[in-house]
Coordinates of C-alpha atoms in Angstrom, one line a residue:
Chain L
M1 CA -2.5 12.0 -19.2
S2 CA -5.7 12.9 -17.3
V3 CA -7.5 14.3 -20.3
W4 CA -6.6 11.3 -22.3
R5 CA -7.7 9.1 -19.3
A6 CA -10.9 11.0 -19.2
I7 CA -11.7 10.4 -22.8
A8 CA -10.8 6.8 -22.7
A9 CA -13.0 6.5 -19.6
A10 CA -15.9 8.2 -21.4
A11 CA -15.5 6.0 -24.5
L12 CA -15.5 2.8 -22.3
F13 CA -18.5 4.0 -20.1
A14 CA -21.1 1.9 -22.0
A15 CA -18.9 -1.1 -22.2
A16 CA -17.6 -1.0 -18.5
P17 CA -20.4 0.3 -16.2
A18 CA -18.4 -0.8 -13.1
L19 CA -15.7 1.8 -13.7
L20 CA -15.9 4.6 -11.0
A21 CA -14.4 8.2 -11.4
G22 CA -10.6 7.9 -11.0
E23 CA -10.3 4.2 -11.8
I24 CA -8.0 3.1 -14.5
P25 CA -9.7 2.0 -17.8
P26 CA -8.8 -1.6 -19.0
D27 CA -6.6 -0.6 -21.8
A28 CA -4.5 1.7 -19.7
R29 CA -3.7 -0.9 -17.0
R30 CA 0.0 -1.6 -16.8
S31 CA 2.0 -4.1 -14.6
G32 CA 4.6 -2.7 -12.3
Y33 CA 7.1 -4.3 -14.7
S34 CA 6.6 -1.5 -17.2
F35 CA 7.7 1.1 -14.7
M36 CA 11.0 -0.7 -13.8
G37 CA 14.6 -0.1 -15.0
L38 CA 16.1 -2.3 -17.7
E39 CA 18.3 -4.3 -15.2
T40 CA 15.4 -5.3 -12.9
R41 CA 13.3 -6.3 -15.9
A42 CA 16.2 -8.4 -17.2
M43 CA 16.4 -10.0 -13.8
Q44 CA 12.8 -10.8 -13.9
D45 CA 12.9 -12.2 -17.5
D46 CA 15.8 -14.6 -17.1
D47 CA 14.8 -17.6 -14.9
T48 CA 18.5 -18.3 -14.1
A49 CA 18.9 -14.8 -12.8
N50 CA 15.5 -14.3 -11.1
P51 CA 16.0 -15.0 -7.4
G52 CA 12.3 -15.8 -7.1
M53 CA 12.8 -19.0 -9.0
L54 CA 14.7 -20.6 -6.2
F55 CA 11.5 -20.3 -4.2
V56 CA 9.6 -21.8 -7.1
L57 CA 12.1 -24.8 -7.2
D58 CA 11.6 -25.3 -3.4
G59 CA 8.0 -25.2 -3.9
E60 CA 8.1 -27.9 -6.5
Q61 CA 9.9 -30.1 -3.9
L62 CA 7.2 -29.4 -1.3
W63 CA 4.4 -30.1 -3.7
G64 CA 5.6 -33.7 -4.0
K65 CA 6.5 -34.2 -0.4
K66 CA 4.1 -36.2 1.9
T67 CA 3.2 -34.3 5.0
G68 CA 0.8 -34.1 8.0
S69 CA -0.8 -37.2 9.7
A70 CA -2.6 -38.0 6.5
E71 CA 0.8 -38.7 5.0
K72 CA -0.3 -37.1 1.7
A73 CA 1.5 -34.7 -0.6
C74 CA -0.2 -32.0 -2.6
A75 CA 0.6 -34.1 -5.7
D76 CA -1.4 -37.0 -4.3
C77 CA -4.6 -35.0 -4.8
H78 CA -3.7 -32.7 -7.6
G79 CA -1.2 -34.6 -9.7
D80 CA 1.1 -32.6 -12.1
A81 CA 0.8 -28.9 -11.1
R82 CA 1.7 -27.9 -14.6
S83 CA -1.8 -28.8 -15.7
S84 CA -3.9 -28.9 -12.6
M85 CA -2.7 -25.6 -11.2
K86 CA -2.6 -23.6 -14.5
G87 CA -4.6 -20.5 -14.3
V88 CA -5.6 -21.1 -10.6
A89 CA -3.7 -18.2 -9.1
A90 CA -5.3 -15.9 -11.7
R91 CA -8.7 -16.6 -10.1
Y92 CA -7.6 -16.0 -6.4
P93 CA -8.8 -14.7 -4.0
A94 CA -11.8 -17.0 -4.7
I95 CA -15.0 -17.8 -2.8
D96 CA -14.7 -20.8 -0.5
K97 CA -18.1 -22.6 -0.6
A98 CA -18.0 -23.8 2.9
L99 CA -16.9 -20.6 4.4
A100 CA -18.9 -18.4 2.1
R101 CA -16.3 -15.8 1.7
P102 CA -13.1 -15.3 -0.3
V103 CA -9.8 -17.0 0.6
T104 CA -6.4 -16.1 -0.8
L105 CA -4.0 -18.6 -2.3
D106 CA -2.0 -18.8 1.0
Q107 CA -5.2 -19.4 2.9
R108 CA -6.3 -22.1 0.3
I109 CA -2.9 -23.8 0.8
N110 CA -3.4 -23.8 4.5
L111 CA -7.0 -25.0 4.3
C112 CA -5.7 -28.0 2.2
R113 CA -3.0 -28.7 4.8
A114 CA -5.7 -28.6 7.7
N115 CA -8.5 -30.6 5.8
H116 CA -6.6 -33.0 3.5
Q117 CA -3.1 -33.4 4.9
Q118 CA -3.9 -33.0 8.6
A119 CA -0.9 -30.7 9.0
T120 CA -0.4 -27.6 10.9
P121 CA -0.8 -24.2 9.1
L122 CA 2.3 -22.6 7.6
P123 CA 2.8 -19.2 9.1
Y124 CA 2.4 -16.1 6.8
E125 CA 5.7 -15.2 5.1
S126 CA 7.4 -18.4 6.1
R127 CA 9.7 -19.8 3.4
D128 CA 7.5 -22.8 2.9
L129 CA 4.3 -20.9 2.3
L130 CA 5.9 -18.5 0.1
A131 CA 7.6 -21.4 -1.8
L132 CA 4.3 -23.3 -2.3
S133 CA 2.4 -20.2 -3.3
A134 CA 5.2 -19.1 -5.7
F135 CA 5.2 -22.6 -7.3
V136 CA 1.4 -22.7 -7.7
A137 CA 1.1 -19.1 -9.0
H138 CA 4.1 -19.7 -11.3
Q139 CA 2.0 -22.2 -13.2
S140 CA -0.2 -19.2 -14.2
R141 CA 2.6 -17.1 -15.6
G142 CA 1.1 -15.5 -18.7
V143 CA -2.5 -16.3 -17.9
A144 CA -4.9 -13.3 -17.8
I145 CA -6.3 -12.4 -14.4
T146 CA -10.0 -13.1 -13.8
A147 CA -10.4 -13.0 -10.1
G148 CA -13.5 -11.2 -8.9
D149 CA -15.7 -12.4 -11.9
D150 CA -17.6 -14.6 -9.6
P151 CA -20.9 -12.8 -8.8
Q152 CA -20.6 -14.1 -5.3
A153 CA -17.4 -12.2 -4.9
K154 CA -19.2 -8.8 -5.7
P155 CA -19.8 -7.6 -2.1
F156 CA -16.1 -8.4 -1.2
V157 CA -14.8 -6.6 -4.2
D158 CA -16.9 -3.6 -3.3
Q159 CA -15.6 -3.8 0.3
G160 CA -12.1 -3.8 -1.1
R161 CA -12.7 -0.9 -3.4
D162 CA -14.0 1.2 -0.4
L163 CA -10.9 0.4 1.5
F164 CA -8.8 1.4 -1.5
M165 CA -10.7 4.8 -1.7
Q166 CA -10.6 5.4 2.0
R167 CA -8.0 7.9 3.3
E168 CA -6.2 6.6 6.3
G169 CA -3.3 7.1 8.6
Q170 CA -1.6 10.0 10.1
L171 CA -0.7 11.2 6.5
N172 CA -4.4 10.9 5.5
L173 CA -3.8 9.2 2.1
A174 CA -5.7 6.5 0.3
C175 CA -4.4 3.9 -2.1
T176 CA -6.1 5.6 -4.8
N177 CA -4.3 8.9 -4.2
C178 CA -1.1 7.3 -5.2
H179 CA -2.0 4.3 -7.4
D180 CA -4.9 5.7 -9.5
D181 CA -4.1 9.4 -9.5
N182 CA -0.3 9.7 -9.4
F183 CA 1.3 6.6 -11.0
D184 CA 4.1 7.5 -13.4
K185 CA 5.2 10.2 -10.8
R186 CA 7.9 9.9 -8.2
L187 CA 7.7 9.5 -4.5
A188 CA 11.0 10.6 -2.9
G189 CA 12.7 9.8 -6.3
A190 CA 11.2 6.3 -6.7
P191 CA 8.5 5.5 -9.3
I192 CA 5.0 5.1 -8.2
T193 CA 3.2 2.3 -10.2
Q194 CA -0.4 1.5 -10.6
G195 CA -0.1 -1.1 -7.9
Q196 CA -1.1 -4.0 -9.9
P197 CA -0.8 -7.3 -8.2
T198 CA 0.4 -9.3 -11.1
G199 CA 3.7 -10.7 -9.8
Y200 CA 3.0 -12.1 -6.3
P201 CA 4.7 -13.5 -4.4
L202 CA 7.5 -11.5 -5.8
Y203 CA 11.1 -10.9 -5.0
R204 CA 11.8 -7.3 -3.8
L205 CA 15.4 -6.2 -3.9
E206 CA 14.7 -3.9 -0.9
W207 CA 13.4 -7.0 1.1
Q208 CA 16.2 -9.2 -0.1
T209 CA 13.6 -12.1 -0.2
L210 CA 10.2 -13.1 -1.7
G211 CA 7.1 -11.5 -0.1
S212 CA 3.4 -11.9 -0.4
L213 CA 0.9 -9.2 -1.7
E214 CA -0.2 -8.8 1.9
R215 CA 3.3 -7.8 3.0
R216 CA 3.3 -5.2 0.3
L217 CA -0.1 -3.8 1.3
R218 CA 0.9 -3.6 4.9
S219 CA 4.0 -1.7 4.1
C220 CA 2.0 0.8 2.0
M221 CA -0.3 1.1 5.1
S222 CA 2.6 1.7 7.4
G223 CA 3.9 4.2 4.9
V224 CA 1.0 6.5 5.4
R225 CA 1.3 5.7 9.2
A226 CA -1.9 3.6 9.3
Q227 CA -2.4 0.7 11.5
A228 CA -1.7 -2.1 9.0
Y229 CA -4.4 -4.9 9.0
D230 CA -3.3 -8.3 10.2
Y231 CA -2.3 -11.0 7.8
G232 CA -5.3 -13.0 6.7
S233 CA -7.7 -10.4 8.0
P234 CA -11.0 -9.9 6.0
E235 CA -10.0 -6.4 5.1
L236 CA -6.6 -7.5 3.5
V237 CA -8.4 -10.3 1.7
A238 CA -10.9 -7.8 0.4
L239 CA -8.3 -5.4 -0.7
E240 CA -6.4 -8.2 -2.5
L241 CA -9.6 -9.2 -4.3
Y242 CA -10.3 -5.6 -5.4
L243 CA -6.7 -5.3 -6.7
M244 CA -7.0 -8.4 -8.7
S245 CA -10.4 -7.4 -10.1
R246 CA -8.8 -4.0 -10.9
A247 CA -6.0 -5.9 -12.8
H248 CA -8.6 -7.8 -14.9
G249 CA -7.0 -9.1 -18.1
L250 CA -3.4 -8.4 -17.0
S251 CA -1.1 -11.4 -17.2
M252 CA 0.3 -13.2 -14.2
E253 CA 4.1 -12.9 -13.9
T254 CA 5.0 -14.8 -10.6
P255 CA 7.7 -14.7 -9.5
A256 CA 8.2 -11.0 -10.5
V257 CA 11.1 -8.9 -9.3
R258 CA 10.8 -5.3 -8.0
P259 CA 13.2 -2.7 -6.8
Chain V
M1 CA -17.4 -17.9 34.9
A2 CA -14.2 -17.1 36.7
R3 CA -12.4 -17.4 33.4
A4 CA -14.9 -15.1 31.7
S5 CA -14.2 -12.4 34.3
V6 CA -10.6 -12.7 34.0
H7 CA -11.0 -12.0 30.3
I8 CA -13.2 -9.1 30.9
A9 CA -10.8 -7.6 33.3
A10 CA -7.9 -8.0 30.8
L11 CA -10.1 -6.4 28.1
I12 CA -10.8 -3.5 30.3
A13 CA -7.2 -3.1 31.2
A14 CA -6.2 -3.3 27.5
S15 CA -8.8 -0.8 26.4
L16 CA -7.6 1.6 29.2
A17 CA -4.1 1.2 28.0
F18 CA -5.2 1.9 24.5
A19 CA -7.1 4.9 25.5
G20 CA -3.9 6.2 27.3
V21 CA -2.0 5.8 24.0
A22 CA -4.7 7.3 21.9
R23 CA -5.2 10.4 24.1
A24 CA -4.7 13.4 21.9
D25 CA -1.8 15.7 22.6
D26 CA -3.0 19.3 23.1
L27 CA -2.4 21.6 20.2
A28 CA -1.6 25.1 20.5
P29 CA -4.7 27.2 19.6
Y30 CA -4.5 29.3 16.5
T31 CA -6.9 31.6 14.7
I32 CA -7.4 31.6 10.9
V33 CA -7.7 35.1 9.5
G34 CA -8.6 35.2 5.8
D35 CA -6.5 32.6 4.1
G36 CA -3.7 32.4 6.7
I37 CA -2.7 32.1 10.3
P38 CA -1.0 35.5 11.1
T39 CA 0.4 34.7 14.4
S40 CA 3.2 32.2 15.4
L41 CA 2.0 29.0 16.9
T42 CA 4.7 29.2 19.4
G43 CA 4.6 32.9 20.0
S44 CA 8.2 33.4 18.7
P45 CA 9.6 33.3 15.1
G46 CA 11.0 30.0 13.7
D47 CA 14.7 29.2 12.8
A48 CA 15.1 29.0 9.0
A49 CA 18.3 26.9 9.2
R50 CA 16.6 24.2 11.4
G51 CA 13.5 24.5 9.0
H52 CA 15.8 23.8 6.0
A53 CA 17.2 20.5 7.8
L54 CA 13.5 19.6 8.7
V55 CA 12.2 19.9 5.1
L56 CA 15.1 17.6 3.9
A57 CA 14.5 15.1 6.7
R58 CA 12.7 11.9 5.6
T59 CA 10.5 11.9 8.8
T60 CA 8.8 15.2 8.0
T61 CA 7.8 13.7 4.6
C62 CA 7.8 17.0 2.6
I63 CA 10.2 15.8 -0.2
L64 CA 8.3 12.6 -0.6
C65 CA 6.0 14.7 -2.7
H66 CA 7.8 17.9 -3.2
S67 CA 11.0 18.9 -5.1
G68 CA 12.8 22.1 -4.3
P69 CA 16.2 23.9 -4.6
F70 CA 18.0 21.0 -2.8
P71 CA 21.0 19.9 -4.8
E72 CA 22.2 17.9 -1.8
T73 CA 19.6 15.1 -2.4
R74 CA 18.3 13.3 -5.3
F75 CA 15.4 11.7 -3.4
Q76 CA 12.8 14.3 -4.2
G77 CA 9.1 13.7 -5.3
D78 CA 7.2 15.2 -8.1
L79 CA 3.5 14.8 -6.9
A80 CA 3.5 18.4 -5.8
P81 CA 4.8 21.8 -6.9
D82 CA 8.5 22.6 -6.6
L83 CA 9.1 24.5 -3.5
A84 CA 11.5 27.0 -5.2
G85 CA 10.1 30.5 -5.0
A86 CA 7.3 29.5 -2.4
G87 CA 8.4 32.6 -0.4
N88 CA 7.4 34.9 -3.4
R89 CA 4.1 33.2 -4.0
W90 CA 2.9 33.0 -0.4
T91 CA 2.9 35.2 2.7
V92 CA 4.2 33.9 6.0
S93 CA 0.6 33.8 7.2
Q94 CA -0.5 31.6 4.2
L95 CA 2.5 29.2 4.5
R96 CA 1.6 28.6 8.3
L97 CA -2.0 27.7 7.3
R98 CA -0.8 25.6 4.4
L99 CA 1.2 23.5 6.8
V100 CA -1.3 23.4 9.6
D101 CA -4.2 22.4 7.2
A102 CA -3.6 22.4 3.5
S103 CA -7.3 21.4 3.1
Q104 CA -8.3 25.0 3.7
F105 CA -6.8 25.9 0.2
N106 CA -8.0 22.7 -1.6
P107 CA -10.4 20.3 0.1
E108 CA -9.2 17.5 -2.0
T109 CA -5.6 18.1 -1.6
I110 CA -3.3 15.1 -1.0
M111 CA -1.0 17.2 1.2
P112 CA -1.3 16.1 4.8
S113 CA -2.4 18.4 7.6
Y114 CA 0.7 18.7 9.7
Y115 CA -0.9 20.1 12.8
R116 CA -4.0 17.9 13.4
N117 CA -4.6 15.1 15.8
D118 CA -8.1 14.1 15.2
G119 CA -10.6 13.1 12.6
L120 CA -8.3 10.7 11.0
V121 CA -8.8 7.0 10.2
R122 CA -6.8 3.9 11.6
V123 CA -3.8 6.0 12.6
G124 CA -1.0 3.7 13.6
R125 CA -0.6 3.1 17.3
S126 CA 2.7 5.0 17.6
F127 CA 1.2 8.1 15.8
A128 CA -2.2 8.2 17.3
G129 CA -3.3 11.5 19.0
K130 CA -0.2 13.3 17.8
P131 CA 0.2 15.9 15.0
I132 CA 2.7 15.1 12.4
L133 CA 4.8 18.1 13.4
S134 CA 5.2 20.2 16.5
A135 CA 4.3 23.8 16.6
A136 CA 8.1 24.7 16.8
E137 CA 8.8 22.6 13.8
I138 CA 6.1 24.2 11.8
E139 CA 7.5 27.6 12.8
D140 CA 10.9 26.6 11.7
I141 CA 9.7 25.3 8.4
V142 CA 7.6 28.4 7.7
A143 CA 10.6 30.5 8.4
Y144 CA 12.7 28.6 5.9
L145 CA 10.0 28.5 3.2
A146 CA 9.7 32.3 3.5
T147 CA 13.4 32.5 2.5
L148 CA 12.7 30.5 -0.7
R149 CA 12.7 33.5 -3.2
D150 CA 13.6 33.5 -6.9

């Protein structure tokens, strides 16, 4: 594997100057889906069995519902999400021009609530926020990820990469130690994947609910006994952005199902 | 103004509390000789039966990465060598150093240093300043690993 990867990396060196040692070359990138058992895959593939689809349906309702003191629904500005939201999640986190920094899809939804609906922000991991982001991201199912292509995003992608490579916590492990160097192996019997962010928000059987990418990153950090960054913190946003740029070209699959 | 000083007082109180939490537990001193630590961290030998239970316990984290002669559990990792025969391959002194600070054998190792309480990044509040294992736990595990002979 590592010899093959080294050869692939060498072959790609000219084409992909941004690839650092240990990073996974584009044609070796695999969604977490490919690491799962047949049953979990079947559950993801069948919309009538995929528990994440219930959130997508809730999100569709919320999309059309007037809210806030502006009495406006998402649909009043954006129309039919099937066309207006197609491909959007594949570009997030994206730079917000006014803030001059990247914002996640969750943050974008709350910015729209504050600025256009005059509504209060939805708390992280609340059912309504997960439902809306699942509904929006679902419109990108099958679309190739391009987040991080914006040259303005570069410093934030780099910050995220540094965080990904940084050892941390009492166990002194970095994301890269598991997700670049040891995917396809087993941690306490469970498969380690490449940590690709393709399916979020996704339904995790262990959680018994839908959860955001930030929830997942925070649990990896707690796993190595590090102090997890707060939801919405610049560090988590940068990590998310790096993960998306690292998944460049993989297809979105929201809502995915994971064990 | 009054408000500001209340804030400052609160900040100071918070940072003192934090310093209290983060203060390092004292570690037993040890001396590295060659590629090992020849003397027990506690001054007495460990208990292999307790060491066996510790290696299998989730909280010690060993079998997150390692497999071994543990038919009682299927939750074993394969990021690291199988522990079967570790007692043939390594002396007690080497095993002790391996647990205390595996980076002495391989600076790039992913195996955590089990007896260390500083120089780490962003350690979670409830773990800050503490080694992963106590000296007694290390001795018990070393005693157990020494019994793993093919």
